[in-house]
PDB file of C-alpha atoms in Angstrom:
ATOM      1  CA  VAL X   1      -5.438  -7.796   0.623  1.00  0.00           C
ATOM      2  CA  THR X   2      -5.701  -4.126  -0.367  1.00  0.00           C
ATOM      3  CA  MET X   3      -5.063  -2.253  -3.613  1.00  0.00           C
ATOM      4  CA  SER X   4      -3.908   1.254  -4.480  1.00  0.00           C
ATOM      5  CA  TYR X   5      -3.800   2.834  -7.922  1.00  0.00           C
ATOM      6  CA  PHE X   6      -2.297   6.225  -8.699  1.00  0.00           C
ATOM      7  CA  GLN X   7      -0.629   8.218 -11.458  1.00  0.00           C
ATOM      8  CA  LEU X   8       2.382  10.516 -11.630  1.00  0.00           C
ATOM      9  CA  TYR X   9       1.478  13.433 -13.864  1.00  0.00           C
ATOM     10  CA  ARG X  10       3.996  16.256 -14.318  1.00  0.00           C
ATOM     11  CA  GLU X  11       5.796  15.197 -11.112  1.00  0.00           C
ATOM     12  CA  GLN X  12       2.609  15.190  -9.047  1.00  0.00           C
ATOM     13  CA  VAL X  13       0.838  12.168  -7.546  1.00  0.00           C
ATOM     14  CA  PHE X  14      -2.915  11.720  -8.098  1.00  0.00           C
ATOM     15  CA  ASP X  15      -5.098   8.983  -6.618  1.00  0.00           C
ATOM     16  CA  LEU X  16      -7.049   7.185  -9.374  1.00  0.00           C
ATOM     17  CA  LEU X  17      -9.394   5.335  -7.008  1.00  0.00           C
ATOM     18  CA  VAL X  18     -11.161   8.549  -5.952  1.00  0.00           C
ATOM     19  CA  ASN X  19     -12.427  11.622  -7.778  1.00  0.00           C
ATOM     20  CA  GLU X  20     -10.453  14.120  -5.699  1.00  0.00           C
ATOM     21  CA  ASP X  21      -8.362  16.519  -7.781  1.00  0.00           C
ATOM     22  CA  GLY X  22      -5.673  17.482  -5.254  1.00  0.00           C
ATOM     23  CA  PRO X  23      -2.148  16.049  -5.559  1.00  0.00           C
ATOM     24  CA  LEU X  24      -0.747  13.828  -2.798  1.00  0.00           C
ATOM     25  CA  HIS X  25       2.606  14.116  -1.054  1.00  0.00           C
ATOM     26  CA  VAL X  26       5.386  11.516  -1.002  1.00  0.00           C
ATOM     27  CA  ARG X  27       6.709  10.882   2.519  1.00  0.00           C
ATOM     28  CA  GLU X  28       9.335   8.632   4.054  1.00  0.00           C
ATOM     29  CA  HIS X  29       8.991   6.611   7.256  1.00  0.00           C
ATOM     30  CA  SER X  30      12.016   5.478   9.241  1.00  0.00           C
ATOM     31  CA  LYS X  31      10.783   1.871   9.330  1.00  0.00           C
ATOM     32  CA  ASN X  32       8.235   1.502   6.510  1.00  0.00           C
ATOM     33  CA  GLY X  33      10.187   3.414   3.867  1.00  0.00           C
ATOM     34  CA  VAL X  34       8.717   5.670   1.162  1.00  0.00           C
ATOM     35  CA  TYR X  35       4.945   5.990   0.893  1.00  0.00           C
ATOM     36  CA  VAL X  36       2.256   8.271  -0.541  1.00  0.00           C
ATOM     37  CA  GLU X  37       0.445  10.154   2.188  1.00  0.00           C
ATOM     38  CA  GLY X  38      -3.368   9.964   2.017  1.00  0.00           C
ATOM     39  CA  LEU X  39      -3.406   7.299  -0.692  1.00  0.00           C
ATOM     40  CA  THR X  40      -6.542   5.143  -0.858  1.00  0.00           C
ATOM     41  CA  HIS X  41      -6.152   1.471   0.102  1.00  0.00           C
ATOM     42  CA  LEU X  42      -9.247  -0.529  -0.848  1.00  0.00           C
ATOM     43  CA  PRO X  43      -9.756  -4.099   0.429  1.00  0.00           C
ATOM     44  CA  VAL X  44     -10.243  -6.631  -2.383  1.00  0.00           C
ATOM     45  CA  THR X  45     -11.275 -10.280  -2.384  1.00  0.00           C
ATOM     46  CA  GLY X  46     -10.092 -11.535  -5.767  1.00  0.00           C
ATOM     47  CA  ALA X  47      -8.706 -10.847  -9.239  1.00  0.00           C
ATOM     48  CA  ARG X  48     -12.120 -10.050 -10.733  1.00  0.00           C
ATOM     49  CA  GLU X  49     -12.709  -7.269  -8.235  1.00  0.00           C
ATOM     50  CA  VAL X  50      -9.235  -5.831  -8.895  1.00  0.00           C
ATOM     51  CA  LEU X  51      -9.821  -5.807 -12.664  1.00  0.00           C
ATOM     52  CA  GLU X  52     -13.205  -4.120 -12.273  1.00  0.00           C
ATOM     53  CA  MET X  53     -11.681  -1.364 -10.135  1.00  0.00           C
ATOM     54  CA  LEU X  54      -8.809  -0.946 -12.601  1.00  0.00           C
ATOM     55  CA  GLU X  55     -11.224  -0.557 -15.499  1.00  0.00           C
ATOM     56  CA  THR X  56     -13.122   2.171 -13.673  1.00  0.00           C
ATOM     57  CA  ALA X  57     -10.031   3.952 -12.342  1.00  0.00           C
ATOM     58  CA  SER X  58      -8.124   3.831 -15.651  1.00  0.00           C
ATOM     59  CA  ALA X  59     -10.724   6.169 -17.144  1.00  0.00           C
ATOM     60  CA  ARG X  60      -9.230   8.884 -14.900  1.00  0.00           C
ATOM     61  CA  ARG X  61      -5.736   8.425 -16.320  1.00  0.00           C
ATOM     62  CA  ILE X  62      -4.604  11.377 -18.404  1.00  0.00           C
ATOM     63  CA  ILE X  63      -4.182  10.582 -22.098  1.00  0.00           C
ATOM     64  CA  ALA X  64      -3.928  12.825 -25.148  1.00  0.00           C
ATOM     65  CA  ALA X  65      -3.236  12.657 -28.868  1.00  0.00           C
ATOM     66  CA  THR X  66       0.184  13.311 -30.348  1.00  0.00           C
ATOM     67  CA  HIS X  67       1.547  13.052 -33.877  1.00  0.00           C
ATOM     68  CA  MET X  68       2.678   9.468 -33.136  1.00  0.00           C
ATOM     69  CA  ASN X  69      -0.142   8.181 -30.908  1.00  0.00           C
ATOM     70  CA  ARG X  70      -3.831   9.137 -30.725  1.00  0.00           C
ATOM     71  CA  VAL X  71      -4.146   7.787 -27.151  1.00  0.00           C
ATOM     72  CA  SER X  72      -0.728   8.611 -25.721  1.00  0.00           C
ATOM     73  CA  SER X  73      -0.315   8.124 -21.975  1.00  0.00           C
ATOM     74  CA  ARG X  74       0.733  11.407 -20.394  1.00  0.00           C
ATOM     75  CA  SER X  75       1.532   9.945 -16.970  1.00  0.00           C
ATOM     76  CA  HIS X  76       3.103   6.948 -15.272  1.00  0.00           C
ATOM     77  CA  VAL X  77       0.644   4.767 -13.370  1.00  0.00           C
ATOM     78  CA  ILE X  78       1.392   2.495 -10.410  1.00  0.00           C
ATOM     79  CA  LEU X  79      -0.762  -0.328  -9.067  1.00  0.00           C
ATOM     80  CA  GLN X  80       0.097  -1.663  -5.606  1.00  0.00           C
ATOM     81  CA  LEU X  81      -1.398  -4.809  -4.090  1.00  0.00           C
ATOM     82  CA  THR X  82      -0.599  -5.241  -0.402  1.00  0.00           C
ATOM     83  CA  VAL X  83      -0.954  -8.677   1.194  1.00  0.00           C
ATOM     84  CA  GLU X  84      -0.794  -9.207   4.950  1.00  0.00           C
ATOM     85  CA  GLN X  85      -0.690 -12.611   6.639  1.00  0.00           C
ATOM     86  CA  ARG X  86      -1.598 -12.768  10.319  1.00  0.00           C
ATOM     87  CA  ALA X  87      -1.164 -15.793  12.563  1.00  0.00           C
ATOM     88  CA  VAL X  88      -3.917 -16.145  15.172  1.00  0.00           C
ATOM     89  CA  THR X  89      -4.484 -18.348  18.194  1.00  0.00           C
ATOM     90  CA  SER X  90      -7.692 -19.312  19.975  1.00  0.00           C
ATOM     91  CA  VAL X  91      -8.277 -17.795  23.403  1.00  0.00           C
ATOM     92  CA  SER X  92     -11.035 -19.017  25.711  1.00  0.00           C
ATOM     93  CA  SER X  93     -13.151 -16.510  27.609  1.00  0.00           C
ATOM     94  CA  PRO X  94     -16.442 -16.623  29.532  1.00  0.00           C
ATOM     95  CA  TYR X  95     -18.191 -15.641  26.301  1.00  0.00           C
ATOM     96  CA  GLY X  96     -16.614 -18.386  24.193  1.00  0.00           C
ATOM     97  CA  VAL X  97     -13.513 -18.752  22.069  1.00  0.00           C
ATOM     98  CA  SER X  98     -11.998 -15.702  20.349  1.00  0.00           C
ATOM     99  CA  ALA X  99      -9.058 -15.219  17.970  1.00  0.00           C
ATOM    100  CA  MET X 100      -5.967 -13.352  19.134  1.00  0.00           C
ATOM    101  CA  PRO X 101      -2.870 -12.333  17.086  1.00  0.00           C
ATOM    102  CA  ALA X 102       0.046 -14.682  17.609  1.00  0.00           C
ATOM    103  CA  GLY X 103       3.475 -13.681  16.363  1.00  0.00           C
ATOM    104  CA  PRO X 104       4.496 -11.109  13.749  1.00  0.00           C
ATOM    105  CA  VAL X 105       2.564  -9.989  10.662  1.00  0.00           C
ATOM    106  CA  ARG X 106       4.024 -10.921   7.287  1.00  0.00           C
ATOM    107  CA  ARG X 107       3.593  -8.209   4.678  1.00  0.00           C
ATOM    108  CA  GLY X 108       4.322  -8.091   0.960  1.00  0.00           C
ATOM    109  CA  VAL X 109       3.626  -5.484  -1.740  1.00  0.00           C
ATOM    110  CA  LEU X 110       3.244  -6.255  -5.452  1.00  0.00           C
ATOM    111  CA  THR X 111       4.013  -3.083  -7.423  1.00  0.00           C
ATOM    112  CA  ILE X 112       3.102  -2.946 -11.116  1.00  0.00           C
ATOM    113  CA  VAL X 113       4.271   0.142 -13.025  1.00  0.00           C
ATOM    114  CA  ASP X 114       3.140   1.237 -16.481  1.00  0.00           C
ATOM    115  CA  LEU X 115       5.698   3.788 -17.651  1.00  0.00           C
ATOM    116  CA  ALA X 116       4.791   6.425 -20.192  1.00  0.00           C
ATOM    117  CA  GLY X 117       7.106   6.178 -23.187  1.00  0.00           C
ATOM    118  CA  SER X 118       9.899   8.661 -23.776  1.00  0.00           C
ATOM    119  CA  GLU X 119       9.225  11.161 -26.558  1.00  0.00           C
ATOM    120  CA  ARG X 120      11.259  12.876 -29.218  1.00  0.00           C
ATOM    121  CA  VAL X 121       9.599  16.225 -29.755  1.00  0.00           C
ATOM    122  CA  SER X 122      10.858  16.271 -33.331  1.00  0.00           C
ATOM    123  CA  LYS X 123       8.626  13.254 -34.017  1.00  0.00           C
ATOM    124  CA  THR X 124       5.622  13.942 -31.788  1.00  0.00           C
ATOM    125  CA  HIS X 125       5.435  17.690 -32.639  1.00  0.00           C
ATOM    126  CA  SER X 126       4.239  18.354 -29.102  1.00  0.00           C
ATOM    127  CA  GLU X 127       3.283  21.890 -28.130  1.00  0.00           C
ATOM    128  CA  GLY X 128       1.847  23.630 -25.077  1.00  0.00           C
ATOM    129  CA  ASP X 129       0.676  21.193 -22.395  1.00  0.00           C
ATOM    130  CA  ARG X 130       1.796  18.192 -24.457  1.00  0.00           C
ATOM    131  CA  LEU X 131       5.318  19.628 -24.585  1.00  0.00           C
ATOM    132  CA  GLU X 132       5.428  20.212 -20.805  1.00  0.00           C
ATOM    133  CA  GLU X 133       4.139  16.669 -20.245  1.00  0.00           C
ATOM    134  CA  ALA X 134       6.838  15.280 -22.532  1.00  0.00           C
ATOM    135  CA  LYS X 135       9.522  17.176 -20.602  1.00  0.00           C
ATOM    136  CA  THR X 136       8.495  15.718 -17.229  1.00  0.00           C
ATOM    137  CA  ILE X 137       8.084  12.220 -18.698  1.00  0.00           C
ATOM    138  CA  ASN X 138      11.530  12.321 -20.277  1.00  0.00           C
ATOM    139  CA  LYS X 139      13.096  13.751 -17.120  1.00  0.00           C
ATOM    140  CA  SER X 140      11.654  11.031 -14.863  1.00  0.00           C
ATOM    141  CA  LEU X 141      12.746   8.331 -17.309  1.00  0.00           C
ATOM    142  CA  SER X 142      16.223   9.838 -17.454  1.00  0.00           C
ATOM    143  CA  VAL X 143      16.462   9.794 -13.652  1.00  0.00           C
ATOM    144  CA  LEU X 144      15.272   6.186 -13.704  1.00  0.00           C
ATOM    145  CA  GLY X 145      18.100   5.425 -16.153  1.00  0.00           C
ATOM    146  CA  TRP X 146      20.637   7.175 -13.902  1.00  0.00           C
ATOM    147  CA  CYS X 147      19.477   5.153 -10.900  1.00  0.00           C
ATOM    148  CA  VAL X 148      19.693   1.887 -12.811  1.00  0.00           C
ATOM    149  CA  SER X 149      23.137   2.827 -14.132  1.00  0.00           C
ATOM    150  CA  ALA X 150      24.401   3.616 -10.614  1.00  0.00           C
ATOM    151  CA  LEU X 151      22.890   0.425  -9.167  1.00  0.00           C
ATOM    152  CA  SER X 152      24.371  -1.747 -11.905  1.00  0.00           C
ATOM    153  CA  SER X 153      27.832  -0.194 -11.614  1.00  0.00           C
ATOM    154  CA  GLN X 154      30.676  -2.335 -10.299  1.00  0.00           C
ATOM    155  CA  THR X 155      31.916   0.574  -8.166  1.00  0.00           C
ATOM    156  CA  PRO X 156      29.752   2.245  -5.493  1.00  0.00           C
ATOM    157  CA  LYS X 157      27.998   5.358  -6.774  1.00  0.00           C
ATOM    158  CA  HIS X 158      25.430   7.809  -5.497  1.00  0.00           C
ATOM    159  CA  VAL X 159      21.939   6.693  -6.543  1.00  0.00           C
ATOM    160  CA  PRO X 160      19.790   9.780  -7.292  1.00  0.00           C
ATOM    161  CA  PHE X 161      16.457   8.359  -6.081  1.00  0.00           C
ATOM    162  CA  ARG X 162      15.297  11.786  -4.864  1.00  0.00           C
ATOM    163  CA  GLU X 163      15.695  13.468  -8.243  1.00  0.00           C
ATOM    164  CA  SER X 164      12.246  12.230  -9.301  1.00  0.00           C
ATOM    165  CA  LYS X 165       9.086  11.149  -7.480  1.00  0.00           C
ATOM    166  CA  LEU X 166       8.935   8.081  -9.712  1.00  0.00           C
ATOM    167  CA  THR X 167      12.311   6.758  -8.565  1.00  0.00           C
ATOM    168  CA  ARG X 168      11.700   7.813  -4.981  1.00  0.00           C
ATOM    169  CA  ILE X 169       8.487   5.771  -4.826  1.00  0.00           C
ATOM    170  CA  LEU X 170      10.262   2.829  -6.493  1.00  0.00           C
ATOM    171  CA  THR X 171      13.302   2.933  -4.194  1.00  0.00           C
ATOM    172  CA  ASP X 172      12.696  -0.548  -2.722  1.00  0.00           C
ATOM    173  CA  SER X 173      11.685  -2.009  -6.087  1.00  0.00           C
ATOM    174  CA  LEU X 174      14.877  -0.847  -7.771  1.00  0.00           C
ATOM    175  CA  GLY X 175      17.568  -1.776  -5.313  1.00  0.00           C
ATOM    176  CA  GLY X 176      16.119  -2.851  -2.012  1.00  0.00           C
ATOM    177  CA  ASN X 177      14.048  -5.612  -0.531  1.00  0.00           C
ATOM    178  CA  SER X 178      12.300  -6.903  -3.654  1.00  0.00           C
ATOM    179  CA  LYS X 179      12.242  -9.143  -6.692  1.00  0.00           C
ATOM    180  CA  THR X 180      11.967  -6.989  -9.812  1.00  0.00           C
ATOM    181  CA  VAL X 181      10.947  -7.839 -13.374  1.00  0.00           C
ATOM    182  CA  LEU X 182      11.138  -5.431 -16.326  1.00  0.00           C
ATOM    183  CA  ILE X 183       9.168  -5.818 -19.567  1.00  0.00           C
ATOM    184  CA  ALA X 184      10.479  -3.640 -22.417  1.00  0.00           C
ATOM    185  CA  THR X 185       8.123  -2.990 -25.328  1.00  0.00           C
ATOM    186  CA  VAL X 186       9.815  -2.446 -28.696  1.00  0.00           C
ATOM    187  CA  GLY X 187       8.594  -2.225 -32.277  1.00  0.00           C
ATOM    188  CA  PRO X 188       9.949  -3.641 -35.545  1.00  0.00           C
ATOM    189  CA  SER X 189       9.761  -0.363 -37.479  1.00  0.00           C
ATOM    190  CA  ALA X 190      13.108   0.879 -38.801  1.00  0.00           C
ATOM    191  CA  ALA X 191      11.860   4.451 -38.339  1.00  0.00           C
ATOM    192  CA  HIS X 192      12.050   3.967 -34.565  1.00  0.00           C
ATOM    193  CA  TYR X 193      15.400   2.200 -34.502  1.00  0.00           C
ATOM    194  CA  GLU X 194      16.954   4.662 -32.033  1.00  0.00           C
ATOM    195  CA  GLU X 195      14.088   4.295 -29.513  1.00  0.00           C
ATOM    196  CA  THR X 196      14.217   0.507 -29.797  1.00  0.00           C
ATOM    197  CA  LEU X 197      17.987   0.436 -29.254  1.00  0.00           C
ATOM    198  CA  SER X 198      17.676   2.778 -26.261  1.00  0.00           C
ATOM    199  CA  SER X 199      14.960   0.586 -24.683  1.00  0.00           C
ATOM    200  CA  LEU X 200      17.023  -2.570 -25.118  1.00  0.00           C
ATOM    201  CA  ALA X 201      20.128  -0.899 -23.667  1.00  0.00           C
ATOM    202  CA  PHE X 202      18.100   0.227 -20.647  1.00  0.00           C
ATOM    203  CA  ALA X 203      16.712  -3.304 -20.196  1.00  0.00           C
ATOM    204  CA  SER X 204      20.253  -4.725 -20.352  1.00  0.00           C
ATOM    205  CA  ARG X 205      21.402  -2.382 -17.574  1.00  0.00           C
ATOM    206  CA  CYS X 206      18.394  -3.376 -15.467  1.00  0.00           C
ATOM    207  CA  MET X 207      19.443  -7.028 -15.717  1.00  0.00           C
ATOM    208  CA  ALA X 208      22.670  -6.157 -13.896  1.00  0.00           C
ATOM    209  CA  VAL X 209      20.871  -4.688 -10.875  1.00  0.00           C
ATOM    210  CA  GLN X 210      20.862  -7.005  -7.864  1.00  0.00           C
ATOM    211  CA  THR X 211      18.077  -6.976  -5.286  1.00  0.00           C
ATOM    212  CA  HIS X 212      17.902  -8.838  -1.991  1.00  0.00           C
ATOM    213  CA  ALA X 213      14.428 -10.053  -1.105  1.00  0.00           C
ATOM    214  CA  ARG X 214      13.645 -11.062   2.458  1.00  0.00           C
ATOM    215  CA  VAL X 215      10.543 -11.849   4.480  1.00  0.00           C
ATOM    216  CA  ASN X 216       8.901  -8.737   5.922  1.00  0.00           C
ATOM    217  CA  GLU X 217       7.770  -9.465   9.478  1.00  0.00           C
ATOM    218  CA  VAL X 218       6.528  -6.799  11.873  1.00  0.00           C
ATOM    219  CA  GLU X 219       4.836  -7.002  15.249  1.00  0.00           C
ATOM    220  CA  ASP X 220       1.321  -5.617  15.001  1.00  0.00           C
ATOM    221  CA  PHE X 221       1.177  -4.061  18.452  1.00  0.00           C
ATOM    222  CA  ARG X 222      -1.866  -1.972  17.543  1.00  0.00           C
ATOM    223  CA  GLU X 223      -3.921  -5.067  16.700  1.00  0.00           C
ATOM    224  CA  LEU X 224      -2.653  -6.843  19.805  1.00  0.00           C
ATOM    225  CA  ASN X 225      -3.518  -3.821  21.963  1.00  0.00           C
ATOM    226  CA  MET X 226      -7.047  -3.686  20.539  1.00  0.00           C
ATOM    227  CA  THR X 227      -7.551  -7.405  21.181  1.00  0.00           C
ATOM    228  CA  LEU X 228      -6.334  -7.120  24.759  1.00  0.00           C
ATOM    229  CA  ARG X 229      -8.583  -4.108  25.364  1.00  0.00           C
ATOM    230  CA  GLN X 230     -11.560  -6.070  24.044  1.00  0.00           C
ATOM    231  CA  GLN X 231     -10.754  -9.004  26.295  1.00  0.00           C
ATOM    232  CA  LEU X 232     -10.386  -6.694  29.313  1.00  0.00           C
ATOM    233  CA  ALA X 233     -13.763  -5.165  28.523  1.00  0.00           C
ATOM    234  CA  GLU X 234     -15.319  -8.632  28.330  1.00  0.00           C
ATOM    235  CA  MET X 235     -13.702  -9.619  31.632  1.00  0.00           C
ATOM    236  CA  ALA X 236     -14.939  -6.396  33.259  1.00  0.00           C
ATOM    237  CA  GLY X 237     -18.464  -7.150  32.061  1.00  0.00           C
ATOM    238  CA  HIS X 238     -18.235 -10.708  33.355  1.00  0.00           C
ATOM    239  CA  ASN X 239     -16.923  -9.434  36.705  1.00  0.00           C
ATOM    240  CA  GLN X 240     -19.876  -7.065  36.980  1.00  0.00           C
ATOM    241  CA  GLU X 241     -22.268  -9.950  36.342  1.00  0.00           C
ATOM    242  CA  LEU X 242     -20.565 -11.994  39.054  1.00  0.00           C
ATOM    243  CA  GLN X 243     -20.891  -9.106  41.483  1.00  0.00           C
ATOM    244  CA  SER X 244     -24.602  -8.787  40.677  1.00  0.00           C
ATOM    245  CA  THR X 245     -25.078 -12.545  41.159  1.00  0.00           C
ATOM    246  CA  ASN X 246     -23.155 -12.401  44.439  1.00  0.00           C
ATOM    247  CA  SER X 247     -25.355  -9.532  45.659  1.00  0.00           C
ATOM    248  CA  ARG X 248     -28.538 -11.478  44.844  1.00  0.00           C
ATOM    249  CA  LEU X 249     -27.218 -14.544  46.661  1.00  0.00           C
ATOM    250  CA  ARG X 250     -26.441 -12.462  49.737  1.00  0.00           C
ATOM    251  CA  GLN X 251     -29.967 -11.093  49.727  1.00  0.00           C
ATOM    252  CA  GLN X 252     -31.400 -14.596  49.430  1.00  0.00           C
ATOM    253  CA  ILE X 253     -29.196 -15.799  52.303  1.00  0.00           C
ATOM    254  CA  GLU X 254     -30.320 -12.903  54.500  1.00  0.00           C
ATOM    255  CA  ARG X 255     -33.966 -13.580  53.636  1.00  0.00           C
ATOM    256  CA  LEU X 256     -33.606 -17.281  54.402  1.00  0.00           C
ATOM    257  CA  SER X 257     -31.882 -16.447  57.699  1.00  0.00           C
ATOM    258  CA  GLY X 258     -34.788 -14.189  58.640  1.00  0.00           C
ATOM    259  CA  ASP X 259     -37.318 -16.894  57.744  1.00  0.00           C
ATOM    260  CA  ARG X 260     -35.390 -19.420  59.864  1.00  0.00           C
ATOM    261  CA  ASP X 261     -35.399 -17.082  62.870  1.00  0.00           C
ATOM    262  CA  SER X 262     -39.161 -16.544  62.570  1.00  0.00           C
ATOM    263  CA  PHE X 263     -39.818 -20.301  62.890  1.00  0.00           C
ATOM    264  CA  ARG X 264     -37.792 -20.734  66.082  1.00  0.00           C
ATOM    265  CA  TYR X 265     -39.743 -21.702  69.243  1.00  0.00           C
ATOM    266  CA  PRO X 266     -39.498 -19.403  72.275  1.00  0.00           C
TER     267      PRO X 266
END
């Protein structure tokens, strides 16, 4: 099990598990789909370890004060937990019993996204950097809404995943091989009626999106190759030992033959 944790700030991806400042690039693989190049994947052993890492990494998330929120999130954050299940079989060798991959590797990714809320500049009174942040947040959320609208449509439509890095990263989660759950946070205040109605309408459209989850199985040829190379190395070492033993036995036989000849009567 490994975890990754990163934020999308002003349409740039930043790794929250390390202190490096440089943005990362979003790539696409023909078989593995969309991924973030150079993203940290840390092995974890349980929920406590994940929560401890999240607490430390969340301190690097960019937040700032606005007229409506003193600790407003200025970026979207994404947590990914990758689980791989490998079947193994026991293989006997001169050095004992070792484990060897047997069959394909099953792989699943749990993606948890905390979206920054959309902003009305007339209410937040954002200026400068806060205004630029609000623009990119609103744009990415708008593209997310367009994608959901296209996916929930009864007639085939172009889905603009590439219009935003947020939707591009979430391509599989939105309409591919996944099971997706959306939690919409709304407030009871009448002053924010329009935002609440917009959030509920977006959640309703999301309910119409259909995904098709299936088991992800891939052959781990790299692991199999490494195991076979290790076994070949062990066999080569064992063969060398046998050759050394054979050489010593030959020397002993020659010595015994010489001793036998010396005891013969003329």
